[in-house]
CSV table of C-alpha atoms and ligand atoms in Angstrom, one decimal:
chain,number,residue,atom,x,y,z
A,9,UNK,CA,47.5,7.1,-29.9
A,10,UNK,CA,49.7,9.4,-31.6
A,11,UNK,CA,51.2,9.6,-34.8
A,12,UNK,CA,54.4,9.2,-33.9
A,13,UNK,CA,53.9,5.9,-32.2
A,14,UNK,CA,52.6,4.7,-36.2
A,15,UNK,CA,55.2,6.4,-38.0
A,16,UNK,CA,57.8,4.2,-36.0
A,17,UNK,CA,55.9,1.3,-36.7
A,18,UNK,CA,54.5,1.9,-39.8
A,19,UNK,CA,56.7,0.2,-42.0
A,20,UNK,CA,58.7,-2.2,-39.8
A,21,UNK,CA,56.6,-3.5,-37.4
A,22,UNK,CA,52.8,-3.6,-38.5
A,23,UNK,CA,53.4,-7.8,-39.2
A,24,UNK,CA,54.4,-7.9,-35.9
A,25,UNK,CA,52.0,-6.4,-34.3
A,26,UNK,CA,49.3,-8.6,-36.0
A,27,UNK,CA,46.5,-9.7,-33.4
A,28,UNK,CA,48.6,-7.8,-30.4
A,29,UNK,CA,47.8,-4.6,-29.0
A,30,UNK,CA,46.5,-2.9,-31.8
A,31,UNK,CA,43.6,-5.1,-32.3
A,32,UNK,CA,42.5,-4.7,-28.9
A,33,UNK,CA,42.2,-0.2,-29.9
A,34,UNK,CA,39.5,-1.7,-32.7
A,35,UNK,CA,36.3,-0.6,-31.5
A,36,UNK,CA,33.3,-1.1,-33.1
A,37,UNK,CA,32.9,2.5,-34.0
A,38,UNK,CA,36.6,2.9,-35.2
A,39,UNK,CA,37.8,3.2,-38.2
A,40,UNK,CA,38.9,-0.4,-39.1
A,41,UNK,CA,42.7,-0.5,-38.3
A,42,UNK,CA,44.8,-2.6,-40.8
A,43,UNK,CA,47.1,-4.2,-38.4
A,44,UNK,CA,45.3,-7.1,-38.1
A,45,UNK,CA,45.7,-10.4,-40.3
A,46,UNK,CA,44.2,-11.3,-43.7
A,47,UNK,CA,45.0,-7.5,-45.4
A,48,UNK,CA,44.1,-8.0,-48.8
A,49,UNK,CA,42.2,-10.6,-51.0
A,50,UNK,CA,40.4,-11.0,-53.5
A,51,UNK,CA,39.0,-7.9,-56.5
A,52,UNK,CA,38.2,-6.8,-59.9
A,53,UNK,CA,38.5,-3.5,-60.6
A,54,UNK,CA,39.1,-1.6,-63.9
A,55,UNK,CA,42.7,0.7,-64.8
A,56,UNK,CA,43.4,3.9,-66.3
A,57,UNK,CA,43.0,2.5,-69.5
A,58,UNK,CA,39.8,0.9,-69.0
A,59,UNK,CA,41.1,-2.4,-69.0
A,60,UNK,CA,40.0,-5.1,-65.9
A,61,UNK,CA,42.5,-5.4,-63.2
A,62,UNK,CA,42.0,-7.6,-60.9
A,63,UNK,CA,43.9,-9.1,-57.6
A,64,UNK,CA,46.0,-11.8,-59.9
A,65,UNK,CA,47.5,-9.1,-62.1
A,66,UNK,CA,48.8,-7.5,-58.8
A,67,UNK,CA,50.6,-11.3,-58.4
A,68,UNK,CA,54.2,-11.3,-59.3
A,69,UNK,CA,55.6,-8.5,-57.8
A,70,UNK,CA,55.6,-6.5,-55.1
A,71,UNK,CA,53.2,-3.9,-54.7
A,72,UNK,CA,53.1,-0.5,-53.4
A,73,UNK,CA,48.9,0.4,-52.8
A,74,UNK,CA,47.3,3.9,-52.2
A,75,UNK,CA,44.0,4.6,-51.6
A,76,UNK,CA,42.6,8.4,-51.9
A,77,UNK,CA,40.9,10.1,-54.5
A,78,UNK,CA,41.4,12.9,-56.9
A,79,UNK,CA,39.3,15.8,-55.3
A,80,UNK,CA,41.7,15.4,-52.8
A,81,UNK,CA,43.8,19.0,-52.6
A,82,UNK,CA,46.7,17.7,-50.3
A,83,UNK,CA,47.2,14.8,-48.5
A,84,UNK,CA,46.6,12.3,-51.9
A,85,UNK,CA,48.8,14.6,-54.3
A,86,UNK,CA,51.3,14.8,-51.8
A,87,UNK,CA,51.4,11.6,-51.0
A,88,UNK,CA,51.4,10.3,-54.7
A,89,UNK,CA,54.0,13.1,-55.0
A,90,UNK,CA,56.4,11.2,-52.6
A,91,UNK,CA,55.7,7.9,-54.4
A,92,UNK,CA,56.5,9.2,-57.8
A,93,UNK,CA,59.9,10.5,-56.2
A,94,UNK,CA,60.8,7.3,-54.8
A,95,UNK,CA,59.7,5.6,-58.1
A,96,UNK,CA,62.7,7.8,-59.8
A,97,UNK,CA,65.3,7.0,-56.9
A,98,UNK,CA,64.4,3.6,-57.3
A,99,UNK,CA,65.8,3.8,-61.1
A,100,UNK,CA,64.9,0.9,-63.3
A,101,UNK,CA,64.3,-1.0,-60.4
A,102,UNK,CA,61.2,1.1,-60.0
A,103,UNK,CA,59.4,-1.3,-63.3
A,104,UNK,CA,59.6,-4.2,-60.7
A,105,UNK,CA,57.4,-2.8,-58.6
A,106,UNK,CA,53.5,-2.6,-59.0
A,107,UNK,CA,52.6,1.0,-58.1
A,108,UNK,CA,48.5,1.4,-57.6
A,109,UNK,CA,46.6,4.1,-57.1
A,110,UNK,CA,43.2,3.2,-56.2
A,111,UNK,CA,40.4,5.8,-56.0
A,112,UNK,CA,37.7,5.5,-52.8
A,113,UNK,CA,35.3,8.3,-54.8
A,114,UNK,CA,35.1,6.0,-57.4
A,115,UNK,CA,31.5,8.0,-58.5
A,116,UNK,CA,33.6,10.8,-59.5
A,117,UNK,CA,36.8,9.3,-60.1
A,118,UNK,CA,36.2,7.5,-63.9
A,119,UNK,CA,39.2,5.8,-65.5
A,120,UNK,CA,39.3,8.4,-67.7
A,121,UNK,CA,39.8,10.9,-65.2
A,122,UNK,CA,42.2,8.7,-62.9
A,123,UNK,CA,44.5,8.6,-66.3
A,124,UNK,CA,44.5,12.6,-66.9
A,125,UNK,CA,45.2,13.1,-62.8
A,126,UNK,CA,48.1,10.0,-62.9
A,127,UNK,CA,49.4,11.8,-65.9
A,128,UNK,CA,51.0,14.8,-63.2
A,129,UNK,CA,52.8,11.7,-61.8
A,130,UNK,CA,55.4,8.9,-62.2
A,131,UNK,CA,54.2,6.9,-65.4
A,132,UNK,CA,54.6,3.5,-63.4
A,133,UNK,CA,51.4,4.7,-61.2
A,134,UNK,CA,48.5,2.5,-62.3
A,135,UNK,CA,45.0,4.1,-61.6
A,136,UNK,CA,42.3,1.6,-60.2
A,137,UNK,CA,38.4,2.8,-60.1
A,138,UNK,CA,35.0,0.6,-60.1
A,139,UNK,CA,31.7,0.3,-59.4
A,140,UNK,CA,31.1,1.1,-55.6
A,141,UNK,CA,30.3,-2.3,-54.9
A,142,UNK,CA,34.0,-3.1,-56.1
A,143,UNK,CA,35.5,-0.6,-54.5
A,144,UNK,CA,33.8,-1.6,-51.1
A,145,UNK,CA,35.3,-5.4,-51.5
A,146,UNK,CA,38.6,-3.7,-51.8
A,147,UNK,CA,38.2,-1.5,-49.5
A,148,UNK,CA,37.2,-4.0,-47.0
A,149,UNK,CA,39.7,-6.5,-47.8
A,150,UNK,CA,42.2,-3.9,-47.4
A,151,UNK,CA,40.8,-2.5,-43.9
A,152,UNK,CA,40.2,0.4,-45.5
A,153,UNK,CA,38.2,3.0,-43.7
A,154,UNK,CA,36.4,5.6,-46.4
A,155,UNK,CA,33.4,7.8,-45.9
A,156,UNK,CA,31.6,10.6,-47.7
A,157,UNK,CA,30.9,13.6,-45.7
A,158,UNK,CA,28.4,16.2,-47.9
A,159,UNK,CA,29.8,19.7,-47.9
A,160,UNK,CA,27.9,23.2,-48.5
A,161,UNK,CA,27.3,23.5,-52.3
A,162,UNK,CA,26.7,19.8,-53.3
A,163,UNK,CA,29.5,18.7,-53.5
A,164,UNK,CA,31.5,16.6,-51.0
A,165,UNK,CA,34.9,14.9,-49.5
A,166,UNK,CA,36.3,11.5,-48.4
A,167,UNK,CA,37.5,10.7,-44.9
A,168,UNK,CA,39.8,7.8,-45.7
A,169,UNK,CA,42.2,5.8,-44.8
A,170,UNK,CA,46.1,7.2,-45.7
A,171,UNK,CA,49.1,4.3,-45.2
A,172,UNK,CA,50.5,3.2,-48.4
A,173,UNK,CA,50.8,-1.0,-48.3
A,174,UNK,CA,53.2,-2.8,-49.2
A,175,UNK,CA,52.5,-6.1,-50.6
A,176,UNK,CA,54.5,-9.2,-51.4
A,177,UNK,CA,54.6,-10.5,-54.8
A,178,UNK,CA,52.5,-13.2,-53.1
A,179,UNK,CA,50.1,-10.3,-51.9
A,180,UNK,CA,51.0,-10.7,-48.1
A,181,UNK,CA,51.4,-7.4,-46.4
A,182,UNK,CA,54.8,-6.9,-45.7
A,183,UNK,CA,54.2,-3.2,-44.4
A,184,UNK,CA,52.8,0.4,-44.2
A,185,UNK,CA,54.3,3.3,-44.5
A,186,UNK,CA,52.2,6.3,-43.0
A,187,UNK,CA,51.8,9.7,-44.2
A,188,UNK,CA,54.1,12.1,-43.7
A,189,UNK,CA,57.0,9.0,-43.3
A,190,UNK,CA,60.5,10.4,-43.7
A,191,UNK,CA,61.5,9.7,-47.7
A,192,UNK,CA,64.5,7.7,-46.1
A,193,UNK,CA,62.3,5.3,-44.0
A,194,UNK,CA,59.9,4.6,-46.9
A,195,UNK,CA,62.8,4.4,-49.6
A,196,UNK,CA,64.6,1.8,-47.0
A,197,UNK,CA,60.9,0.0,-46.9
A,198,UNK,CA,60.7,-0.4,-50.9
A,199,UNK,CA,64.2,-1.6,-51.1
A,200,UNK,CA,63.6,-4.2,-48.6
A,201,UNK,CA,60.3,-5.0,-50.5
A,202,UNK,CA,62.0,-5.6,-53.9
A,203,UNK,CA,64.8,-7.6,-51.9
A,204,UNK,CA,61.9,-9.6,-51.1
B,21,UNK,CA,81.3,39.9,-69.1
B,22,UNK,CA,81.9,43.0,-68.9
B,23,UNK,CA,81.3,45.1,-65.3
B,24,UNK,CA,78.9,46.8,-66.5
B,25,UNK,CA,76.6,43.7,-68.6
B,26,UNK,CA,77.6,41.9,-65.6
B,27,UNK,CA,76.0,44.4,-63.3
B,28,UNK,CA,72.8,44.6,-65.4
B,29,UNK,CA,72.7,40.6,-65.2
B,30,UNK,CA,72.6,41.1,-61.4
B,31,UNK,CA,69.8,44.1,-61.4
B,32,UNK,CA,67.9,41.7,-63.6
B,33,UNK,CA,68.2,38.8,-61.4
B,34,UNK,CA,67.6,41.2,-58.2
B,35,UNK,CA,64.4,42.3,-60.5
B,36,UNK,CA,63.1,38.9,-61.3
B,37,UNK,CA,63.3,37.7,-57.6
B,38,UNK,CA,61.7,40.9,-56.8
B,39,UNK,CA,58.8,39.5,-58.9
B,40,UNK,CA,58.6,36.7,-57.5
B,41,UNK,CA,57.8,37.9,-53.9
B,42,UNK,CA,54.0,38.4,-52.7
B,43,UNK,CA,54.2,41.6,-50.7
B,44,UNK,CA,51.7,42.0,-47.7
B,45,UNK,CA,48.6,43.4,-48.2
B,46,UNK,CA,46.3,45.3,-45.6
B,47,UNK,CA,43.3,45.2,-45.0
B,48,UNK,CA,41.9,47.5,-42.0
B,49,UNK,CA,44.2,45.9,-39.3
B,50,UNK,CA,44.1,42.6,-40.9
B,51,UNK,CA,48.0,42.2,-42.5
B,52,UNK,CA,47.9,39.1,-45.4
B,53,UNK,CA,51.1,37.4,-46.0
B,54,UNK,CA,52.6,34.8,-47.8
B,55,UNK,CA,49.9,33.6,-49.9
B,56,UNK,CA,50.8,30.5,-52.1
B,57,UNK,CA,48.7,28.2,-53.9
B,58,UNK,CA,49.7,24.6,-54.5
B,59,UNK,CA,50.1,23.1,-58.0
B,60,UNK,CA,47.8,21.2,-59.8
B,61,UNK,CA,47.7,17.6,-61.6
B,62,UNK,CA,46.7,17.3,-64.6
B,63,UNK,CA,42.4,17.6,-64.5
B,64,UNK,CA,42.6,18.3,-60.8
B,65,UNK,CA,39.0,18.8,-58.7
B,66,UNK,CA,40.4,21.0,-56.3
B,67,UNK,CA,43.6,22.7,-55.2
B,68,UNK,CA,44.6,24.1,-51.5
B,69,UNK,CA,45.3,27.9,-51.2
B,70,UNK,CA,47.4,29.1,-48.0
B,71,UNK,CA,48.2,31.9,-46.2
B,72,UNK,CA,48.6,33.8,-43.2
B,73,UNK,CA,46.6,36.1,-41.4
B,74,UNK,CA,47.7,38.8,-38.9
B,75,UNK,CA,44.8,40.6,-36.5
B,76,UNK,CA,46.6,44.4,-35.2
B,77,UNK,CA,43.3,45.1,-34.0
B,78,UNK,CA,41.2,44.8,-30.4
B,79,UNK,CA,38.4,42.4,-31.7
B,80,UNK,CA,38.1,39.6,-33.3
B,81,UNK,CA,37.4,38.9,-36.8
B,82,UNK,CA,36.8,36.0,-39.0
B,83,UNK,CA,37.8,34.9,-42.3
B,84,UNK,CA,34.2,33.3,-43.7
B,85,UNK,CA,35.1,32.8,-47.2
B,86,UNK,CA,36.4,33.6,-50.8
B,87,UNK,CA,35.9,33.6,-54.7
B,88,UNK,CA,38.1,33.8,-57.7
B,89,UNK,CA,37.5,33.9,-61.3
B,90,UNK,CA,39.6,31.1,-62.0
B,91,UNK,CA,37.7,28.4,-60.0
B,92,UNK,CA,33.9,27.6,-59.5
B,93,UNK,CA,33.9,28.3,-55.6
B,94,UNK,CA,36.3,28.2,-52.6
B,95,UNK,CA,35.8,27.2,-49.0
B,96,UNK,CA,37.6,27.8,-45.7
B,97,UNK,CA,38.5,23.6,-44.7
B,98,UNK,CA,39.9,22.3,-42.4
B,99,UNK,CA,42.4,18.8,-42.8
B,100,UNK,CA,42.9,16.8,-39.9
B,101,UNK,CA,44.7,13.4,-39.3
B,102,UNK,CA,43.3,11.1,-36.7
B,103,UNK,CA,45.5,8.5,-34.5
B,104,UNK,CA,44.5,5.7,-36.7
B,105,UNK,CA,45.6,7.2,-40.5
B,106,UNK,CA,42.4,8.2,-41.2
B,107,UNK,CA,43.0,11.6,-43.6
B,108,UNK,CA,39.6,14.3,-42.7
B,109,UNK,CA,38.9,17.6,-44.2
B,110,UNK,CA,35.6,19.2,-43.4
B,111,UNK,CA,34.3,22.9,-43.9
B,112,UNK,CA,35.7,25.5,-40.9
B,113,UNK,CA,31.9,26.2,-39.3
B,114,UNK,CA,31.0,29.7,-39.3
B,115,UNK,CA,35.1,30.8,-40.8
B,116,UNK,CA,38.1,30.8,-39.5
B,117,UNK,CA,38.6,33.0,-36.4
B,118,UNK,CA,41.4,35.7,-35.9
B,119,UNK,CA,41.6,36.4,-33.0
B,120,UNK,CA,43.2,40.3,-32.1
B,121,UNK,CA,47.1,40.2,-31.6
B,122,UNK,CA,47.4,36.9,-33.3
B,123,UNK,CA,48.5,35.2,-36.5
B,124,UNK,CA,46.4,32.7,-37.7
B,125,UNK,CA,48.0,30.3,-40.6
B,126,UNK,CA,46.6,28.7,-43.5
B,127,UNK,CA,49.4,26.1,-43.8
B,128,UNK,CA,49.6,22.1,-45.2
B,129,UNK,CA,48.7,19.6,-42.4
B,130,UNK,CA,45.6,22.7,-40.9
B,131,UNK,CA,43.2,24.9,-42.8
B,132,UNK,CA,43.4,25.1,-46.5
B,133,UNK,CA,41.4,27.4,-49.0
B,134,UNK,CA,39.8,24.4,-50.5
B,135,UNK,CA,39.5,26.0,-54.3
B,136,UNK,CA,36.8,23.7,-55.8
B,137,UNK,CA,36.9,23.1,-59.7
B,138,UNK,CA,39.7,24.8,-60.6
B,139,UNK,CA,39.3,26.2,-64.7
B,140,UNK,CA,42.6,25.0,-65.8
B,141,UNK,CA,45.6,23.6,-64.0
B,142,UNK,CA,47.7,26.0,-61.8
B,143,UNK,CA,51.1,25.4,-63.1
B,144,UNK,CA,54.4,27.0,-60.7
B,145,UNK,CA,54.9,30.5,-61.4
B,146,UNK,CA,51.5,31.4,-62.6
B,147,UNK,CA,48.8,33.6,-60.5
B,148,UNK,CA,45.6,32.8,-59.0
B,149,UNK,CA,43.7,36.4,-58.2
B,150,UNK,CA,41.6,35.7,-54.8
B,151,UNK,CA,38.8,38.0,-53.1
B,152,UNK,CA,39.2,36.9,-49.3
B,153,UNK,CA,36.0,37.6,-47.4
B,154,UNK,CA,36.2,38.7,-43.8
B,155,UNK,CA,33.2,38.9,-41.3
B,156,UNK,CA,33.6,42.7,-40.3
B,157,UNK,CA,36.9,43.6,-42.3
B,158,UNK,CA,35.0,43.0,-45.4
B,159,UNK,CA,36.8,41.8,-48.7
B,160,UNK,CA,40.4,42.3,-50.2
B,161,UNK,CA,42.0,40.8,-53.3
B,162,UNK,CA,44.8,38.9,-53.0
B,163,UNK,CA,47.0,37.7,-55.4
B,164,UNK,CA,48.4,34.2,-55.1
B,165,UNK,CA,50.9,32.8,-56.6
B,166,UNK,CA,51.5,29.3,-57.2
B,167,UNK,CA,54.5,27.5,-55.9
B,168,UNK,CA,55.8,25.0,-53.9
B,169,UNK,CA,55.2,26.6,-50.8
B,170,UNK,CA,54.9,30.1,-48.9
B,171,UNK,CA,57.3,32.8,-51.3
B,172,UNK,CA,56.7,35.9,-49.2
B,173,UNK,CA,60.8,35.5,-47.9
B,174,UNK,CA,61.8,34.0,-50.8
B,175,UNK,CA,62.0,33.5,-54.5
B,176,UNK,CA,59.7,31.3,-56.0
B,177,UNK,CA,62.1,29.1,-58.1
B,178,UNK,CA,63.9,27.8,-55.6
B,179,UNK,CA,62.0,25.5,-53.3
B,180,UNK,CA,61.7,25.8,-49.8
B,181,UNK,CA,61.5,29.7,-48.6
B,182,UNK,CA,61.2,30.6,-44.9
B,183,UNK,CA,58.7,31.0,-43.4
B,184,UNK,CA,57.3,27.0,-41.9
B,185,UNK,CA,53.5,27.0,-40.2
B,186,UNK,CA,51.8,27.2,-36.8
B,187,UNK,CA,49.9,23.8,-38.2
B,188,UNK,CA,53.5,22.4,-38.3
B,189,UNK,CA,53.4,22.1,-42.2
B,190,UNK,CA,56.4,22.2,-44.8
B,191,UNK,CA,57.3,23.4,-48.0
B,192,UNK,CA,58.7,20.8,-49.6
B,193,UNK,CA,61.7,21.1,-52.0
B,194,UNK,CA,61.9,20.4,-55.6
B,195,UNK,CA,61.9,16.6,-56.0
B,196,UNK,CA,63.2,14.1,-58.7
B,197,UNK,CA,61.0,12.4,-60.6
B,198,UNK,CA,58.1,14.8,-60.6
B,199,UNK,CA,56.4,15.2,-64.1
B,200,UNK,CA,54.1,18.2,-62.3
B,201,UNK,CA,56.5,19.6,-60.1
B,202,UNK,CA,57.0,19.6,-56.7
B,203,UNK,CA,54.7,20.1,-54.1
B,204,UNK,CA,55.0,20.4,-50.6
B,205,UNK,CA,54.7,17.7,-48.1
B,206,UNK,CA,55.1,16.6,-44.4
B,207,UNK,CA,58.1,14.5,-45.2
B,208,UNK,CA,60.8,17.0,-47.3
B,209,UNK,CA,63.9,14.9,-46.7
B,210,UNK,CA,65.4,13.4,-49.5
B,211,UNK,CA,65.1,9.9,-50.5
C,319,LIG,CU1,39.6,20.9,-48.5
């Protein structure tokens, strides 16, 4: 399955395709895909600031959700790039949005360093880390797919998961948009979000 | 404005754009072009050094690796996007072949120099010096300058310069609402 195929559905048609074809690619060795029902649920995680944040404070208002992590050198500051553009198109409409930014490396990625790193971005961009327990009910809840692959040196990287979801302000998943999305496409997605 | 301040306005602009532009640099028959390193965030890990790579020779050679002064290590990585979103980037076993009478390209969406535990931030306009290391060719220092995508045809200021990638990458253009300015991504149209 290509890309393409995801990019045209990414935003408009992953709640339709719930429980059709897409469940049947799931394979017990694949990644877990998040078109399938029940995205999201329960967790208590801990902001930029230290503070608890849990699934209730993401209640209220729509949410945009990004999972990566910091020692990421493209694909995560790219892609929080693009959302900190679209915050700014958005205007003051931008505030009634909840924009997250949740690390998977959460052994490297402290609050403290999730608020210097979110600082580069749009100020609206909340920073979510945990312990890995935490981060693994998230993860799960949110189908998704994170591993740590050791690389010469010590050190290592993160395969993981890269849609952005879009929640409800009743944290139903009301879409994904996938990386590399045309800025039109996911600017038409957020405005349909906040139509609500 | 007088002709003559104007035409010293225009040799300074002409001067400044001139500065701006990474000229190639040999290395045996290996030709390096368009090297560009992507901008920071604030306390950032890692950052993504690109380039491209051009083998005039009869045999093969192989780009295994690199240093800097300004970062603890570098690597030769390779990022890769699977069918179901699933973002990888792994080390490029035994370097990154060049193969003779091709150009290979370190571009966004393919191989990066992954520049681990950068000293300080790399802010646009700034430098980052770079020894690449080359199986037979040996080493070469390159400097790299870091911008919002490759600035060998084009001034660094201004966004988008020619160029594009094999590994069907793009420079992205300056956009609103970045506090770190504007780095290149897959998607460049404006919102
Ligand atoms: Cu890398």
């Amino acid at each position: 399955m290509n890309r393409r195929f995801f990019m045209s559905v990414g935003v408009a048609g992953a709640a339709a395709l719930v429980g059709i074809g897409e469940y049947l690619m799931i394979t017990q060795n694949a990644p877990p895909s998040p078109f399938t029902s029940g995205v999201g649920g329960a967790f208590s995680l801990v902001d930029d600031n230290s503070k608890r944040f849990t699934s209730r404070d993401l209640l209220g208002k729509p949410a945009m959700i990004y999972f990566g992590y910091t020692f990421c050198p493209e694909v995560c500051p790219t892609t929080l790039t693009h959302m900190s553009a679209w915050l700014h198109a958005l205007g003051p409409e931008a505030t009634k949005l909840r924009t997250v930014f949740v690390t998977i490396d959460p052994a490297r990625d402290t609050a403290a360093k999730m608020k210097e790193y979110l600082s580069g971005f749009d100020p609206n961009i909340i920073g979510l880390t945990g312990t890995p327990a935490e981060i693994a009910t998230i993860a799960r809840d949110y189908k998704v797919y994170y591993k740590k692959v050791p690389i010469p040196g010590g050190s290592y990287t993160m395969d993981h998961s890269s849609f952005i979801y879009l929640m409800t302000a009743k944290g139903k998943l009301d879409g994904l948009i996938s990386y590399g999305e045309p800025d039109t496409k996911a600017m038409a997605a957020l405005r349909r979000l906040l139509r609500g | 404005m007088t002709k003559m301040t104007r035409a010293l306005a225009v040799a300074g602009a002409m001067m400044l754009a001139g500065s701006a532009f990474a000229q190639p640099v040999q290395l045996g028959t290996l030709t390096i072009t368009s090297p560009w390193v992507r901008p920071t965030p604030p306390g950032a890990p890692s950052a993504a050094g690109y380039l491209s790579i051009v083998n005039h020779g009869a045999a093969e050679d192989r780009l295994v690796g690199a240093t800097t002064p300004d970062a603890a290590s570098v690597q030769v990585h390779e990022m890769s996007m699977t069918g179901n979103g699933v973002m990888k980037m792994r080390p490029v076993p035994g370097g990154l072949a060049i193969p003779p009478g091709r150009t290979v390209t370190l571009a966004p969406d393919g191989y990066h120099l992954m520049i681990i535990g950068p000293r300080q931030e790399f802010k646009p306009g700034e430098r980052v010096p770079v020894t690449l290391v080359f199986k037979h060719a040996g080493k070469v220092a390159v400097s790299f300058p870091v911008a919002n995508g490759p600035v060998a045809n084009g001034p660094v200021a201004n966004g988008p310069a020619a160029g594009g990638s094999a590994a069907g990458g793009q420079a992205g253009g300056a956009m609103p609402g970045m506090t770190m300015g504007a780095m290149p991504g897959k998607a460049p149209a404006k919102p």
